[in-house]
Amino acid sequence: MNMTVLTGKHILLGVTGSIAAYKAADLASKLTQAGAQVDVILTAAAEKFVTPLTFQSVTGRRAFTDADLWGGEAHILHVGLGHSTDLLVIAPCTADTMAKLAHGLADNLLTVTALAATCPLVIAPAMDGGMFDAPATQANLATLVARGAHIVGPAEGHLASGLLGKGRMLEPAEVLGHIRVALGKAGGKLAGRKIIVTAGGTQEPLDPVRVLTNHSSGKQGYALAQAAIDLGADVCLISTPTALSAPVGVRLVPVRTAEEMKAAVLAEAVDADALIMAAAVADFRPKRVAADKMKKRDGIPQIELEAAPDILKAVAGQTERPSVVVGFAAESRDLLDNASEKLKSKKLDLIVANDISAVDAGFGVETNRVTLLFADGRKESLPLMGKGEVAEVILQTVTSLLE
Ligand code: C5P
């Protein structure tokens, strides 16, 4: 997985006394695998559910407990942990710890550290039976939100008591997504910028059950959306149906046809800084859509096609267009010639040329080999890379074009 926003980051993970504490071990593991340096602090109640050894085993670093608060290095530790940290995440966070944070109490290593910390704070609440909805908890939550904390979850569902309700800690993968959003917003070069990414292959209906579509998986587009989130952008992902889940933090606009995608792009483009058209949009669509399912007994239908709207050309014709417009060229021959022709005819700032005849690049696969062609004639060929890495290079390029 592409995770460079976390590489080398120092993340402090606070674990409090909830049955969801076991999920924190998975979160610690995911953060470590993503290249972060993870220090864990367990409260006394957390130690009833999980042990420091659980976390030491996945992070390769020692985990801290209240015993350390009363040890010889305590004065260095509580301020030190908070100050050298890029982000503090408390997952799971009980109603009790939320209350302490809201009121500035500092009676254990975690709350002392949180009070001293100046980094972004992500809180994943977990609590049972109505405690989340209690007016006291809601007031504490409002206080924390007003101070800039990112409250993620809780989710609705089965609670440890057997009750159904709001109180489940978000799954570790989702918490990780929120951590990426918080890190991006805190210092990313695209913070405050709106980026539109389109993804997937459009579906052009023939009748109520059949469509004309293509092999696009949406992977490159979704990776671009994640890379933009990692840089702190407000991301609008306009996507056709895919098998992927949208990165945490994006605003997903679902579409199917080229016509729907065009309408969504034009509406969103008005106040966007950049548009990245990674979607494989139909060039042709059935001229007529049958109202009823076409039947075999009626013989083989002759399907007449017409041009689908060219979205990038429509954007090029607008007066209010994003400062940076990026297109893709997926070609099976004469890649660079075709790409530079499109760069000009679609008035692009950058086109990403993609040789789909190679087995390790283009549709469906995890890797891509692309050449970037710029409006000023510059050309940059990138080696075979994961789609996540390609996305990062494209977003860095978009960032410098915006600057
Ligand atoms: O012309 P071609 O389809 O090869 O151009 C590819 C680029 O143009 C891609 O960025 C694609 O998203 C965009 N496109 C479009 N509208 C179409 C077809 C493609 O905006 N109807």
mmCIF file of N, CA, C and O and ligand atoms in Angstrom, residues 198 200 202 258 261 276-284 307-315 326-331 338 341-342 345-346 348 351-352, ligand 1:
data_model
loop_
_atom_site.group_PDB
_atom_site.id
_atom_site.type_symbol
_atom_site.label_atom_id
_atom_site.label_comp_id
_atom_site.label_asym_id
_atom_site.label_seq_id
_atom_site.Cartn_x
_atom_site.Cartn_y
_atom_site.Cartn_z
ATOM 1 N N THR A 198 -11.500 12.605 -11.329
ATOM 2 C CA THR A 198 -12.513 11.701 -11.874
ATOM 3 C C THR A 198 -11.891 10.318 -11.992
ATOM 4 O O THR A 198 -10.690 10.187 -12.213
ATOM 5 N N GLY A 200 -12.634 5.831 -12.871
ATOM 6 C CA GLY A 200 -13.467 4.712 -13.323
ATOM 7 C C GLY A 200 -13.844 4.831 -14.793
ATOM 8 O O GLY A 200 -13.533 5.825 -15.456
ATOM 9 N N THR A 202 -16.814 5.025 -17.645
ATOM 10 C CA THR A 202 -18.234 5.391 -17.718
ATOM 11 C C THR A 202 -19.047 4.210 -18.259
ATOM 12 O O THR A 202 -18.515 3.326 -18.925
ATOM 13 N N ALA A 258 -21.135 9.383 -19.299
ATOM 14 C CA ALA A 258 -20.285 10.530 -19.626
ATOM 15 C C ALA A 258 -21.065 11.831 -19.404
ATOM 16 O O ALA A 258 -20.522 12.824 -18.914
ATOM 17 N N MET A 261 -21.167 12.555 -15.765
ATOM 18 C CA MET A 261 -19.839 12.978 -15.303
ATOM 19 C C MET A 261 -19.556 14.410 -15.742
ATOM 20 O O MET A 261 -19.025 15.214 -14.983
ATOM 21 N N ILE A 276 -8.288 16.755 -12.272
ATOM 22 C CA ILE A 276 -7.480 15.646 -12.784
ATOM 23 C C ILE A 276 -8.433 14.609 -13.364
ATOM 24 O O ILE A 276 -9.160 13.924 -12.641
ATOM 25 N N MET A 277 -8.462 14.528 -14.704
ATOM 26 C CA MET A 277 -9.426 13.651 -15.391
ATOM 27 C C MET A 277 -8.810 12.275 -15.629
ATOM 28 O O MET A 277 -8.350 11.974 -16.724
ATOM 29 N N ALA A 278 -8.827 11.457 -14.593
ATOM 30 C CA ALA A 278 -8.257 10.105 -14.735
ATOM 31 C C ALA A 278 -9.293 9.107 -15.247
ATOM 32 O O ALA A 278 -8.946 7.983 -15.602
ATOM 33 N N ALA A 279 -10.557 9.509 -15.275
ATOM 34 C CA ALA A 279 -11.607 8.572 -15.697
ATOM 35 C C ALA A 279 -11.444 8.198 -17.163
ATOM 36 O O ALA A 279 -10.981 8.998 -17.981
ATOM 37 N N ALA A 280 -11.827 6.953 -17.468
ATOM 38 C CA ALA A 280 -11.874 6.509 -18.858
ATOM 39 C C ALA A 280 -13.303 6.793 -19.331
ATOM 40 O O ALA A 280 -14.231 6.046 -19.027
ATOM 41 N N VAL A 281 -13.446 7.915 -20.021
ATOM 42 C CA VAL A 281 -14.775 8.370 -20.428
ATOM 43 C C VAL A 281 -15.071 7.823 -21.825
ATOM 44 O O VAL A 281 -14.198 7.820 -22.690
ATOM 45 N N ALA A 282 -16.316 7.415 -22.023
ATOM 46 C CA ALA A 282 -16.714 6.882 -23.326
ATOM 47 C C ALA A 282 -16.501 7.923 -24.418
ATOM 48 O O ALA A 282 -16.774 9.110 -24.218
ATOM 49 N N ASP A 283 -16.000 7.491 -25.552
ATOM 50 C CA ASP A 283 -15.952 8.380 -26.709
ATOM 51 C C ASP A 283 -17.237 8.237 -27.524
ATOM 52 O O ASP A 283 -17.670 9.159 -28.188
ATOM 53 N N PHE A 284 -17.816 7.016 -27.467
ATOM 54 C CA PHE A 284 -19.065 6.756 -28.211
ATOM 55 C C PHE A 284 -20.098 6.164 -27.260
ATOM 56 O O PHE A 284 -19.737 5.484 -26.305
ATOM 57 N N ALA A 307 -21.366 10.312 -30.741
ATOM 58 C CA ALA A 307 -20.280 10.803 -29.889
ATOM 59 C C ALA A 307 -20.805 11.082 -28.488
ATOM 60 O O ALA A 307 -21.892 11.636 -28.318
ATOM 61 N N ALA A 308 -20.025 10.699 -27.492
ATOM 62 C CA ALA A 308 -20.335 11.094 -26.110
ATOM 63 C C ALA A 308 -19.728 12.484 -25.907
ATOM 64 O O ALA A 308 -18.806 12.852 -26.638
ATOM 65 N N PRO A 309 -20.223 13.245 -24.949
ATOM 66 C CA PRO A 309 -19.647 14.585 -24.759
ATOM 67 C C PRO A 309 -18.185 14.473 -24.334
ATOM 68 O O PRO A 309 -17.840 13.596 -23.548
ATOM 69 N N ASP A 310 -17.322 15.336 -24.858
ATOM 70 C CA ASP A 310 -15.925 15.371 -24.420
ATOM 71 C C ASP A 310 -15.840 16.337 -23.236
ATOM 72 O O ASP A 310 -16.004 17.544 -23.391
ATOM 73 N N ILE A 311 -15.605 15.791 -22.076
ATOM 74 C CA ILE A 311 -15.675 16.589 -20.848
ATOM 75 C C ILE A 311 -14.552 17.624 -20.809
ATOM 76 O O ILE A 311 -14.778 18.798 -20.503
ATOM 77 N N LEU A 312 -13.339 17.196 -21.139
ATOM 78 C CA LEU A 312 -12.208 18.140 -21.088
ATOM 79 C C LEU A 312 -12.392 19.272 -22.093
ATOM 80 O O LEU A 312 -12.033 20.412 -21.810
ATOM 81 N N LYS A 313 -12.974 18.962 -23.253
ATOM 82 C CA LYS A 313 -13.208 20.045 -24.226
ATOM 83 C C LYS A 313 -14.254 21.013 -23.683
ATOM 84 O O LYS A 313 -14.152 22.223 -23.876
ATOM 85 N N ALA A 314 -15.260 20.456 -22.992
ATOM 86 C CA ALA A 314 -16.278 21.331 -22.397
ATOM 87 C C ALA A 314 -15.648 22.232 -21.335
ATOM 88 O O ALA A 314 -15.958 23.426 -21.249
ATOM 89 N N VAL A 315 -14.726 21.670 -20.538
ATOM 90 C CA VAL A 315 -14.051 22.470 -19.498
ATOM 91 C C VAL A 315 -13.196 23.550 -20.163
ATOM 92 O O VAL A 315 -13.179 24.705 -19.712
ATOM 93 N N VAL A 326 -5.535 18.516 -15.782
ATOM 94 C CA VAL A 326 -4.688 17.383 -16.135
ATOM 95 C C VAL A 326 -5.532 16.327 -16.840
ATOM 96 O O VAL A 326 -6.605 15.953 -16.365
ATOM 97 N N GLY A 327 -5.042 15.844 -17.982
ATOM 98 C CA GLY A 327 -5.723 14.760 -18.681
ATOM 99 C C GLY A 327 -4.862 13.514 -18.712
ATOM 100 O O GLY A 327 -3.672 13.561 -18.375
ATOM 101 N N PHE A 328 -5.460 12.421 -19.106
ATOM 102 C CA PHE A 328 -4.738 11.160 -19.273
ATOM 103 C C PHE A 328 -4.878 10.720 -20.722
ATOM 104 O O PHE A 328 -5.914 10.973 -21.349
ATOM 105 N N ALA A 329 -3.855 10.062 -21.222
ATOM 106 C CA ALA A 329 -3.968 9.475 -22.557
ATOM 107 C C ALA A 329 -3.592 8.010 -22.431
ATOM 108 O O ALA A 329 -2.455 7.684 -22.099
ATOM 109 N N ALA A 330 -4.576 7.145 -22.620
ATOM 110 C CA ALA A 330 -4.300 5.710 -22.623
ATOM 111 C C ALA A 330 -4.275 5.285 -24.080
ATOM 112 O O ALA A 330 -5.288 5.378 -24.767
ATOM 113 N N GLU A 331 -3.113 4.864 -24.556
ATOM 114 C CA GLU A 331 -2.984 4.569 -25.983
ATOM 115 C C GLU A 331 -2.314 3.218 -26.176
ATOM 116 O O GLU A 331 -1.460 2.815 -25.396
ATOM 117 N N ASN A 338 0.068 10.947 -29.932
ATOM 118 C CA ASN A 338 -1.355 11.088 -29.597
ATOM 119 C C ASN A 338 -1.545 11.953 -28.356
ATOM 120 O O ASN A 338 -2.441 12.792 -28.299
ATOM 121 N N GLU A 341 -0.950 15.648 -29.010
ATOM 122 C CA GLU A 341 -2.068 16.217 -29.780
ATOM 123 C C GLU A 341 -3.240 16.537 -28.838
ATOM 124 O O GLU A 341 -3.849 17.610 -28.907
ATOM 125 N N LYS A 342 -3.505 15.611 -27.879
ATOM 126 C CA LYS A 342 -4.598 15.825 -26.910
ATOM 127 C C LYS A 342 -4.314 16.966 -25.945
ATOM 128 O O LYS A 342 -5.211 17.718 -25.551
ATOM 129 N N SER A 345 -5.276 19.986 -28.064
ATOM 130 C CA SER A 345 -6.683 20.144 -28.440
ATOM 131 C C SER A 345 -7.580 20.284 -27.207
ATOM 132 O O SER A 345 -8.617 20.932 -27.273
ATOM 133 N N LYS A 346 -7.173 19.707 -26.075
ATOM 134 C CA LYS A 346 -8.006 19.809 -24.873
ATOM 135 C C LYS A 346 -7.519 20.913 -23.939
ATOM 136 O O LYS A 346 -7.987 21.026 -22.806
ATOM 137 N N LEU A 348 -4.772 21.417 -22.146
ATOM 138 C CA LEU A 348 -4.367 20.917 -20.833
ATOM 139 C C LEU A 348 -3.060 21.559 -20.376
ATOM 140 O O LEU A 348 -2.274 22.029 -21.197
ATOM 141 N N ILE A 351 -0.480 16.336 -19.452
ATOM 142 C CA ILE A 351 -1.147 15.084 -19.812
ATOM 143 C C ILE A 351 -0.267 13.922 -19.370
ATOM 144 O O ILE A 351 0.959 13.988 -19.458
ATOM 145 N N VAL A 352 -0.923 12.908 -18.830
ATOM 146 C CA VAL A 352 -0.213 11.730 -18.336
ATOM 147 C C VAL A 352 -0.411 10.638 -19.378
ATOM 148 O O VAL A 352 -1.519 10.150 -19.571
HETATM 149 O O1 C5P B 1 -9.639 11.589 -26.246
HETATM 150 P P1 C5P B 1 -9.285 10.614 -25.198
HETATM 151 O O2 C5P B 1 -10.445 9.840 -24.671
HETATM 152 O O3 C5P B 1 -8.167 9.693 -25.517
HETATM 153 O O4 C5P B 1 -8.695 11.574 -24.042
HETATM 154 C C1 C5P B 1 -8.365 11.114 -22.792
HETATM 155 C C2 C5P B 1 -8.551 12.202 -21.786
HETATM 156 O O5 C5P B 1 -9.735 12.935 -22.039
HETATM 157 C C3 C5P B 1 -8.737 11.639 -20.394
HETATM 158 O O6 C5P B 1 -8.217 12.551 -19.447
HETATM 159 C C4 C5P B 1 -10.256 11.505 -20.305
HETATM 160 O O7 C5P B 1 -10.675 11.536 -18.963
HETATM 161 C C5 C5P B 1 -10.734 12.716 -21.083
HETATM 162 N N1 C5P B 1 -11.994 12.500 -21.797
HETATM 163 C C6 C5P B 1 -13.034 13.360 -21.626
HETATM 164 N N2 C5P B 1 -14.226 13.166 -22.277
HETATM 165 C C7 C5P B 1 -14.379 12.156 -23.146
HETATM 166 C C8 C5P B 1 -13.308 11.266 -23.357
HETATM 167 C C9 C5P B 1 -12.132 11.452 -22.667
HETATM 168 O O8 C5P B 1 -12.895 14.323 -20.860
HETATM 169 N N3 C5P B 1 -15.527 11.980 -23.761
#
